[in-house]
Short mmCIF file of C-alpha atoms in Angstrom, two decimals:
data_model
loop_
_atom_site.label_atom_id
_atom_site.label_comp_id
_atom_site.label_asym_id
_atom_site.label_seq_id
_atom_site.Cartn_x
_atom_site.Cartn_y
_atom_site.Cartn_z
CA MET V 23 64.06 89.95 71.24
CA LYS V 24 63.91 93.68 72.25
CA ARG V 25 63.29 92.95 75.95
CA THR V 26 60.13 91.00 75.14
CA LEU V 27 61.47 87.67 76.36
CA TYR V 28 62.46 89.09 79.73
CA LEU V 29 59.12 90.88 80.21
CA LYS V 30 57.25 87.71 79.30
CA PHE V 31 59.26 85.78 81.86
CA VAL V 32 58.57 88.37 84.60
CA LEU V 33 54.88 88.53 83.65
CA ALA V 34 54.64 84.73 83.78
CA TYR V 35 56.25 84.83 87.23
CA PHE V 36 53.65 87.27 88.61
CA ILE V 37 50.77 85.44 86.91
CA PHE V 38 51.99 82.25 88.57
CA ALA V 39 52.11 84.07 91.94
CA PHE V 40 48.57 85.45 91.46
CA PHE V 41 47.06 82.09 90.58
CA GLY V 42 49.01 80.49 93.40
CA PHE V 43 47.23 82.72 95.92
CA ILE V 44 43.88 82.15 94.20
CA VAL V 45 44.34 78.38 94.51
CA VAL V 46 45.26 78.64 98.20
CA ALA V 47 42.33 80.99 98.90
CA THR V 48 39.75 78.78 97.16
CA PHE V 49 40.59 75.13 96.61
CA THR V 50 43.03 74.81 99.48
CA SER V 51 40.70 76.67 101.83
CA SER V 52 37.70 74.48 101.04
CA MET V 53 39.71 71.26 101.14
CA THR V 54 41.29 72.21 104.46
CA LEU V 55 37.93 73.05 106.03
CA GLU V 56 36.39 69.84 104.71
CA HIS V 57 39.30 67.83 106.11
CA LEU V 58 38.95 69.48 109.53
CA LYS V 59 35.18 68.83 109.53
CA ARG V 60 35.62 65.16 108.75
CA GLU V 61 38.38 64.80 111.32
CA ARG V 62 36.35 66.56 114.02
CA ALA V 63 33.17 64.65 113.15
CA ASP V 64 35.06 61.35 113.29
CA THR V 65 36.33 62.19 116.79
CA LEU V 66 32.88 63.19 117.96
CA TYR V 67 31.31 60.07 116.49
CA LYS V 68 33.77 57.81 118.31
CA GLU V 69 32.96 59.58 121.60
CA ALA V 70 29.25 59.26 120.86
CA LEU V 71 29.61 55.52 120.25
CA LEU V 72 31.47 55.07 123.53
CA ILE V 73 28.79 56.96 125.44
CA ALA V 74 25.99 55.09 123.64
CA ASP V 75 27.52 51.72 124.44
CA SER V 76 28.24 52.52 128.08
CA TYR V 77 26.44 55.27 130.06
CA ALA V 78 23.45 55.66 127.76
CA ALA V 79 22.88 51.90 127.48
CA ASP V 80 23.13 51.52 131.25
CA LEU V 81 20.65 54.36 131.62
CA TYR V 82 18.06 52.68 129.42
CA ASN V 83 18.69 49.38 131.17
CA SER V 84 18.06 51.13 134.50
CA GLU V 85 21.50 50.22 135.75
CA ILE V 86 22.51 53.82 136.54
CA THR V 87 20.72 56.97 137.58
CA LEU V 88 19.98 59.91 135.30
CA GLU V 89 22.04 62.24 137.47
CA SER V 90 25.09 59.96 137.31
CA VAL V 91 24.91 59.84 133.54
CA TRP V 92 24.57 63.66 133.36
CA ARG V 93 27.71 64.12 135.50
CA GLN V 94 29.65 61.72 133.23
CA ILE V 95 28.60 63.33 129.96
CA GLU V 96 29.22 66.81 131.41
CA ALA V 97 32.82 65.82 132.16
CA ILE V 98 33.25 64.29 128.74
CA GLY V 99 31.68 67.36 127.06
CA THR V 100 34.11 69.64 128.86
CA PHE V 101 36.99 67.44 127.80
CA VAL V 102 36.06 67.30 124.11
CA ASP V 103 34.77 70.91 124.10
CA ALA V 104 31.36 69.88 122.85
CA SER V 105 27.74 69.64 123.92
CA ILE V 106 26.43 66.08 124.44
CA TRP V 107 22.76 65.26 124.18
CA ILE V 108 20.84 62.07 124.82
CA VAL V 109 17.71 62.21 122.69
CA ASN V 110 14.66 59.95 122.50
CA PRO V 111 13.50 58.77 119.03
CA SER V 112 10.64 61.26 119.37
CA GLY V 113 13.05 64.22 119.71
CA LEU V 114 12.87 64.68 123.49
CA VAL V 115 16.22 65.78 124.95
CA ILE V 116 16.65 63.66 128.05
CA LEU V 117 20.11 64.96 129.00
CA ASP V 118 22.18 67.98 127.89
CA SER V 119 25.76 68.20 129.15
CA SER V 120 25.81 71.98 128.63
CA SER V 121 22.64 72.62 130.70
CA PRO V 122 21.73 71.70 134.31
CA LEU V 123 19.65 68.60 134.79
CA ASP V 124 15.96 69.64 134.62
CA ILE V 125 13.58 66.68 134.55
CA GLU V 126 10.50 68.86 134.98
CA ASN V 127 11.10 70.97 131.83
CA PRO V 128 12.65 68.80 129.12
CA THR V 129 13.49 70.25 125.69
CA THR V 130 11.86 68.86 122.57
CA ILE V 131 13.52 69.07 119.15
CA PRO V 132 10.93 70.07 116.56
CA ASN V 133 10.62 67.82 113.53
CA PHE V 134 13.44 65.62 114.81
CA SER V 135 14.53 62.85 112.45
CA PRO V 136 17.70 60.76 112.67
CA THR V 137 17.74 60.57 108.87
CA ILE V 138 19.07 64.11 108.70
CA THR V 139 22.61 62.72 108.39
CA GLY V 140 21.74 60.76 105.27
CA SER V 141 24.35 58.14 104.54
CA SER V 142 26.84 59.82 106.86
CA PHE V 143 27.19 59.83 110.61
CA TYR V 144 27.18 63.59 111.05
CA THR V 145 25.46 66.72 109.81
CA VAL V 146 26.36 70.41 109.61
CA GLY V 147 23.80 73.11 110.31
CA ASN V 148 21.64 74.60 113.08
CA PHE V 149 20.21 71.14 113.99
CA PHE V 150 16.49 71.64 113.43
CA GLY V 151 16.75 75.30 114.48
CA MET V 152 18.15 74.48 117.92
CA PHE V 153 21.24 76.69 117.45
CA ASP V 154 21.87 80.21 116.18
CA GLU V 155 25.09 79.17 114.43
CA GLU V 156 26.36 76.30 112.33
CA MET V 157 27.25 73.22 114.31
CA ILE V 158 28.71 69.81 113.56
CA SER V 159 26.41 67.17 115.02
CA ALA V 160 27.53 63.52 115.24
CA PHE V 161 24.91 60.76 115.80
CA ALA V 162 25.32 57.40 117.53
CA PRO V 163 22.28 55.16 118.19
CA ILE V 164 21.55 53.76 121.68
CA THR V 165 20.43 50.14 121.37
CA ALA V 166 19.01 47.79 123.97
CA LYS V 167 17.55 44.37 123.29
CA TYR V 168 18.13 44.93 119.57
CA LYS V 169 16.01 48.07 119.51
CA VAL V 170 17.01 51.71 119.10
CA LYS V 171 16.09 53.40 122.38
CA GLY V 172 17.55 56.81 121.54
CA TYR V 173 20.53 58.69 120.24
CA VAL V 174 23.70 60.24 121.54
CA VAL V 175 24.21 63.51 119.67
CA ILE V 176 27.42 65.51 120.13
CA HIS V 177 27.49 69.12 118.92
CA THR V 178 30.49 71.40 118.40
CA SER V 179 30.66 74.86 116.88
CA MET V 180 31.86 75.34 113.28
CA GLU V 181 33.36 78.67 114.34
CA GLU V 182 36.22 76.93 116.09
CA LEU V 183 36.89 74.81 113.02
CA GLU V 184 36.87 77.89 110.81
CA ARG V 185 39.39 79.58 113.10
CA SER V 186 41.61 76.50 112.89
CA CYS V 187 41.19 76.48 109.11
CA ASN V 188 42.14 80.17 108.88
CA SER V 189 45.22 79.56 111.04
CA LEU V 190 46.32 76.78 108.72
CA LEU V 191 45.63 78.97 105.69
CA ASN V 192 47.69 81.77 107.20
CA ILE V 193 50.57 79.34 107.49
CA SER V 194 49.99 78.36 103.86
CA TYR V 195 49.98 82.01 102.77
CA ILE V 196 53.19 82.74 104.64
CA THR V 197 54.83 79.63 103.18
CA LEU V 198 53.64 80.64 99.72
CA VAL V 199 55.08 84.14 100.12
CA ILE V 200 58.40 82.70 101.28
CA LEU V 201 58.44 80.32 98.31
CA PHE V 202 57.79 83.14 95.85
CA LEU V 203 60.46 85.29 97.44
CA LEU V 204 62.89 82.40 97.21
CA SER V 205 61.84 81.80 93.62
CA LEU V 206 63.08 85.30 92.83
CA ILE V 207 66.48 83.63 92.87
CA ILE V 208 65.40 81.82 89.70
CA LEU V 209 64.45 85.15 88.13
CA LEU V 210 67.80 86.66 89.13
CA PHE V 211 69.59 83.56 87.86
CA PHE V 212 67.70 83.80 84.56
CA THR V 213 68.63 87.49 84.28
CA GLU V 214 72.31 86.92 84.96
CA MET V 215 72.86 83.58 83.25
CA VAL V 216 70.42 83.72 80.32
CA TYR V 217 68.95 87.16 79.60
CA ILE V 218 72.12 89.29 79.83
CA PRO V 219 74.20 86.85 77.68
CA LEU V 220 71.35 86.71 75.15
CA ARG V 221 71.30 90.50 75.01
CA LYS V 222 75.05 90.49 74.34
CA ILE V 223 74.63 87.88 71.61
CA THR V 224 71.72 89.80 70.08
CA HIS V 225 73.69 93.04 70.05
CA ALA V 226 76.64 91.23 68.51
CA THR V 227 74.46 89.78 65.73
CA GLU V 228 73.14 93.29 65.04
CA GLN V 229 76.72 94.51 64.71
CA TYR V 230 77.62 91.63 62.41
CA ALA V 231 74.47 92.27 60.34
CA VAL V 232 75.69 95.79 59.51
CA GLY V 233 79.14 94.45 58.59
CA ASN V 234 81.04 95.15 61.82
CA PHE V 235 82.64 91.71 62.03
CA ARG V 236 85.41 93.00 64.30
CA TYR V 237 82.96 93.71 67.12
CA GLU V 238 84.12 91.79 70.21
CA PHE V 239 82.00 90.55 73.09
CA GLN V 240 82.46 88.02 75.87
CA VAL V 241 80.06 85.65 77.61
CA ASP V 242 81.61 83.94 80.63
CA SER V 243 79.66 80.72 80.59
CA GLU V 244 80.49 77.09 79.91
CA ASP V 245 76.98 76.00 78.96
CA GLU V 246 75.16 76.04 75.61
CA ILE V 247 74.80 79.83 75.69
CA GLY V 248 78.54 80.24 76.18
CA TYR V 249 79.14 77.79 73.36
CA LEU V 250 76.72 79.74 71.14
CA ALA V 251 78.51 83.00 71.92
CA ALA V 252 81.93 81.46 71.24
CA SER V 253 80.68 79.94 67.97
CA LEU V 254 79.20 83.28 66.90
CA ALA V 255 82.42 85.11 67.72
CA TYR V 256 84.44 82.48 65.86
CA MET V 257 82.11 82.73 62.86
CA ALA V 258 82.50 86.51 62.82
CA SER V 259 86.29 86.25 63.01
CA GLU V 260 86.29 83.76 60.13
CA VAL V 261 84.04 86.02 58.07
CA ALA V 262 86.34 88.94 58.88
CA LYS V 263 89.30 86.86 57.76
CA GLY V 264 87.38 85.98 54.61
CA GLU V 265 86.81 89.66 53.92
CA ASP V 266 90.48 90.38 54.51
CA ASN V 267 91.43 87.53 52.19
CA GLN V 268 89.01 88.82 49.58
CA LYS V 269 90.49 92.31 49.77
CA ARG V 270 93.99 90.84 49.65
CA LEU V 271 92.97 88.66 46.71
CA VAL V 272 91.62 91.65 44.78
CA ALA V 273 94.74 93.67 45.63
CA ASN V 274 97.05 90.84 44.53
CA ILE V 275 95.11 90.23 41.32
CA SER V 276 95.17 93.95 40.57
CA HIS V 277 98.91 94.07 41.24
CA ASP V 278 99.69 90.96 39.18
CA PHE V 279 97.56 92.17 36.27
CA ARG V 280 98.70 95.80 36.46
CA SER V 281 102.43 95.04 36.31
CA PRO V 282 102.46 93.17 32.97
CA LEU V 283 99.83 95.50 31.50
CA THR V 284 101.92 98.55 32.43
CA SER V 285 105.00 96.92 30.97
CA MET V 286 103.20 95.99 27.74
CA ARG V 287 101.71 99.48 27.38
CA GLY V 288 105.10 101.10 27.92
CA TYR V 289 106.84 98.97 25.31
CA LEU V 290 104.03 99.43 22.77
CA GLU V 291 103.95 103.22 23.28
CA ALA V 292 107.74 103.33 22.95
CA MET V 293 107.56 101.44 19.65
CA ILE V 294 104.76 103.69 18.36
CA ASP V 295 106.40 107.01 19.21
CA GLY V 296 109.80 105.86 17.91
CA THR V 297 111.59 105.71 21.26
CA VAL V 298 112.43 102.09 20.45
CA PRO V 299 114.21 101.73 17.09
CA VAL V 300 112.50 99.60 14.45
CA GLU V 301 115.31 97.11 14.47
CA GLN V 302 114.56 96.35 18.16
CA HIS V 303 110.81 95.94 17.67
CA GLU V 304 111.11 92.16 17.40
CA LYS V 305 112.87 92.01 20.75
CA TYR V 306 110.22 94.04 22.57
CA ILE V 307 107.36 92.29 20.82
CA GLY V 308 108.82 89.10 22.27
CA ILE V 309 108.77 90.71 25.72
CA VAL V 310 105.15 91.77 25.21
CA LEU V 311 104.33 88.23 24.09
CA ASN V 312 105.93 86.83 27.26
CA GLU V 313 103.80 89.21 29.34
CA THR V 314 100.64 88.08 27.54
CA ASN V 315 101.65 84.49 28.29
CA ARG V 316 102.04 85.48 31.91
CA LEU V 317 98.55 87.03 31.96
CA THR V 318 97.13 83.93 30.26
CA LYS V 319 98.78 81.70 32.85
CA LEU V 320 97.45 83.87 35.68
CA THR V 321 93.93 83.82 34.24
CA ASN V 322 94.02 80.03 33.75
CA SER V 323 95.24 79.56 37.30
CA LEU V 324 92.38 81.65 38.67
CA LEU V 325 89.85 79.68 36.64
CA THR V 326 91.38 76.40 37.81
CA LEU V 327 91.28 77.50 41.44
CA ASN V 328 87.69 78.67 41.10
CA ASN V 329 86.65 75.33 39.59
CA LEU V 330 88.42 73.43 42.35
CA ASN V 331 86.47 75.41 44.95
CA THR V 332 83.14 74.63 43.32
CA LYS V 333 81.01 72.56 45.71
CA GLY V 334 80.33 69.08 44.52
CA MET V 335 83.29 68.94 42.14
CA ILE V 336 83.48 65.52 40.48
CA LEU V 337 86.87 63.87 40.09
CA ASP V 338 87.57 61.58 37.18
CA ARG V 339 89.20 58.89 39.31
CA THR V 340 90.89 56.01 37.54
CA ASP V 341 93.69 53.54 38.21
CA PHE V 342 96.91 54.69 36.54
CA ASP V 343 100.67 54.26 36.81
CA ILE V 344 102.00 57.17 38.86
CA ASN V 345 105.57 56.23 37.89
CA GLN V 346 104.84 56.95 34.23
CA VAL V 347 103.17 60.28 35.11
CA ILE V 348 106.25 61.28 37.12
CA LYS V 349 108.56 60.34 34.25
CA ASN V 350 106.47 62.31 31.74
CA THR V 351 106.39 65.36 34.03
CA ALA V 352 110.15 65.27 34.54
CA ALA V 353 110.68 64.94 30.77
CA SER V 354 108.60 68.09 30.14
CA PHE V 355 111.16 70.15 32.09
CA GLU V 356 114.17 68.78 30.22
CA GLY V 357 114.87 72.06 28.38
CA THR V 358 114.49 74.24 31.47
CA CYS V 359 116.72 71.94 33.50
CA ARG V 360 119.37 71.93 30.78
CA ASN V 361 119.47 75.75 30.76
CA LYS V 362 119.88 75.91 34.56
CA LEU V 363 122.19 72.88 34.74
CA ILE V 364 119.72 71.13 37.05
CA SER V 365 119.26 67.38 37.13
CA ILE V 366 116.14 65.46 38.19
CA GLU V 367 116.68 62.22 40.09
CA LEU V 368 113.86 59.68 40.11
CA VAL V 369 113.64 57.10 42.92
CA LEU V 370 110.47 55.16 42.14
CA THR V 371 108.92 52.12 43.85
CA ASP V 372 108.68 49.14 41.46
CA GLU V 373 108.49 49.34 37.70
CA GLU V 374 104.79 50.10 37.86
CA MET V 375 102.83 51.66 40.75
CA LEU V 376 99.08 51.96 40.27
CA VAL V 377 97.17 54.61 42.21
CA ASN V 378 93.51 55.62 42.20
CA ALA V 379 93.07 59.33 41.49
CA ASP V 380 92.30 61.94 38.83
CA MET V 381 95.35 61.55 36.55
CA VAL V 382 95.07 64.98 34.91
CA LYS V 383 94.86 66.82 38.23
CA ILE V 384 97.67 64.79 39.83
CA GLN V 385 99.80 65.55 36.76
CA GLN V 386 99.11 69.23 37.41
CA VAL V 387 100.16 68.81 41.06
CA LEU V 388 103.46 67.25 40.00
CA TYR V 389 103.99 69.94 37.36
CA ASN V 390 103.42 72.73 39.91
CA LEU V 391 105.76 71.17 42.49
CA VAL V 392 108.55 70.44 39.99
CA ASP V 393 108.18 73.89 38.41
CA ASN V 394 108.42 75.43 41.88
CA ALA V 395 111.48 73.36 42.74
CA ILE V 396 113.28 74.40 39.52
CA LYS V 397 112.50 78.10 40.09
CA PHE V 398 114.07 78.15 43.52
CA SER V 399 116.99 75.77 42.92
CA HIS V 400 120.56 76.92 42.38
CA LYS V 401 122.46 76.11 39.21
CA ASN V 402 124.35 72.81 39.18
CA SER V 403 121.92 71.32 41.73
CA SER V 404 119.53 68.40 41.62
CA ILE V 405 115.85 67.71 42.33
CA LYS V 406 114.77 64.38 43.74
CA ILE V 407 111.35 62.83 43.08
CA GLU V 408 110.69 59.75 45.21
CA THR V 409 107.77 57.40 45.89
CA ILE V 410 107.38 55.36 49.08
CA GLU V 411 104.77 52.69 49.88
CA ARG V 412 102.96 52.94 53.24
CA SER V 413 100.22 50.34 53.70
CA ASN V 414 97.46 51.28 51.23
CA LYS V 415 98.97 54.72 50.60
CA LEU V 416 101.73 55.96 48.33
CA LEU V 417 103.89 58.91 49.42
CA VAL V 418 105.22 61.13 46.64
CA SER V 419 108.11 63.44 47.52
CA VAL V 420 109.53 66.35 45.49
CA LYS V 421 112.73 67.63 47.11
CA ASP V 422 115.11 70.40 46.04
CA SER V 423 118.28 71.91 47.50
CA GLY V 424 117.38 75.51 46.75
CA ILE V 425 116.85 78.67 48.77
CA GLY V 426 114.27 77.13 51.13
CA ILE V 427 111.28 78.81 52.81
CA PRO V 428 111.54 81.08 55.88
CA GLY V 429 109.97 79.57 58.99
CA ASP V 430 107.37 82.33 59.37
CA SER V 431 106.16 81.69 55.81
CA ILE V 432 105.66 77.90 55.98
CA LYS V 433 101.96 78.16 56.91
CA LEU V 434 101.32 80.99 54.45
CA ILE V 435 102.62 79.46 51.24
CA TRP V 436 99.26 77.76 50.60
CA ASN V 437 97.46 81.12 50.53
CA ARG V 438 96.51 82.48 47.15
CA PHE V 439 98.97 84.96 45.64
CA TYR V 440 101.31 84.60 48.60
CA LYS V 441 105.00 84.94 47.84
CA THR V 442 107.81 84.91 50.35
CA ASP V 443 110.25 87.81 50.41
CA LEU V 444 112.93 85.49 49.02
CA SER V 445 110.75 84.38 46.12
CA ARG V 446 109.73 87.88 45.11
CA GLY V 447 113.23 88.59 43.92
CA LYS V 448 113.76 85.21 42.31
CA ASP V 449 110.30 84.29 40.91
CA LYS V 450 109.39 87.20 38.69
CA LYS V 451 106.91 85.23 36.59
CA GLY V 452 105.15 83.32 39.34
CA THR V 453 101.47 83.96 40.06
CA GLY V 454 101.46 82.82 43.66
CA LEU V 455 98.63 80.39 42.86
CA GLY V 456 100.52 77.16 42.10
CA LEU V 457 100.67 75.87 45.68
CA SER V 458 97.06 76.93 46.36
CA ILE V 459 95.92 74.90 43.35
CA THR V 460 98.11 71.99 44.43
CA LYS V 461 96.62 71.87 47.92
CA GLU V 462 93.05 72.17 46.60
CA ILE V 463 93.59 69.21 44.27
CA ILE V 464 95.11 67.00 46.96
CA GLN V 465 92.37 67.86 49.48
CA SER V 466 89.68 67.16 46.87
CA HIS V 467 91.10 63.60 46.81
CA ASN V 468 90.79 63.46 50.64
CA GLU V 469 94.57 63.19 50.84
CA ASN V 470 97.24 65.26 52.62
CA ILE V 471 100.19 67.37 51.51
CA ASN V 472 102.97 68.65 53.80
CA VAL V 473 106.11 70.70 53.41
CA ILE V 474 109.49 70.45 55.14
CA SER V 475 111.87 73.33 54.50
CA THR V 476 115.01 74.92 55.88
CA GLU V 477 116.04 78.34 54.67
CA GLY V 478 119.23 78.11 52.59
CA VAL V 479 119.15 74.30 52.53
CA GLY V 480 116.11 73.27 50.50
CA THR V 481 112.46 72.28 50.48
CA GLU V 482 110.56 68.98 50.32
CA PHE V 483 106.88 68.61 49.46
CA ILE V 484 105.24 65.26 50.32
CA PHE V 485 101.70 64.27 49.37
CA THR V 486 99.75 61.01 49.63
CA LEU V 487 97.74 59.05 47.10
CA GLU V 488 95.49 56.03 47.47
CA LYS V 489 96.94 52.88 45.93
CA ALA V 490 94.77 51.05 43.44
CA LYS V 491 92.98 48.03 44.90
CA ASP V 492 94.06 44.60 43.70
CA ASP V 493 91.44 42.82 41.58
#
């Protein structure tokens, strides 16, 4: 933008003002003058018709004297501020309201012709050279016994009309100036409500473009610009969170890879330099093997999570018996449960419960939840796996009576590599990815998973699955 938008708006404002005055000075001026001419000519023509039908007709019918007619038209001429002539068809001026009655020396109009008005009833000009200025002259024929005996011609100066036109134009100019001054409010409104917020947004985008996603700005507006600013700020905060998560992810991966690698290197160096006796090599090789298994599990979990995040992931959805999957998952932990004296209680709906989902991924969800429950359960405790029908959904619950999750960690357990302070001491081999993978799988099925936990009492994970449709 770089101020260009604002300058264009101001320039457009002044261009509009300039052309506004041009229009008033040209088109409005000519239209106003033309309107005044027509209006004045119409008034004069009506007066001329009245005189032609009354005093002038009586004069030609010898019903009134010439002097009486002159006195009447003089009074009318004074009233309408015009000069009234009675003219013979030959151009002889019989009476002139603006001059004394002089029968001995009548005035003759050279080249007089009533056709000067054309198709109109008036003409503008010096009237056959009789005036030194432009006049409006309105014609009305005097008829007697169906013959034109003469004409009543009323003249008025154009100067007066031009003065009236200029007065009206001055009013128009003043009104136009007032309107443009008032329209400055629009410019000020644009500056305050549009331009300044846009400048803030532009500066913010420049900051975000160079990586400063923590730059804060505020636009106090509830319209689309305010919404744009809020959306931009929210986007920046989410990107900043994403960067923080990425840094945290790298730090966690580095930590989780470095610990087993350091341990493995230490044991191997100790065996090579003789610090560890040969007879104990088998023991420490077993430890190193366990650490490699841990690294393999961590790597596989990362790959799984990455695949789950791939856009457009295709699920292999089929109808299968969730009860059998639960039983198989529980059976796979038989040895671990025996060592920790933990029992698994199954409370399943019906003998067979068909659901529509990706069986392999749901099996992984169950494995992660049961594995988690066993890790954080006390010895001589039990884990309960239960299914509950709700309309076209099936609720699957995995509940333990272990150490529980602190309240401030409930919303964080789904984050990658996150481990609560309680689990860090108890879950030495965990990667912190199991619950992240679990949530990704459930959400990829457009289903929900929730957790209910009380510290020191136990934890329950509940997720939903779509029941298979009846054929």
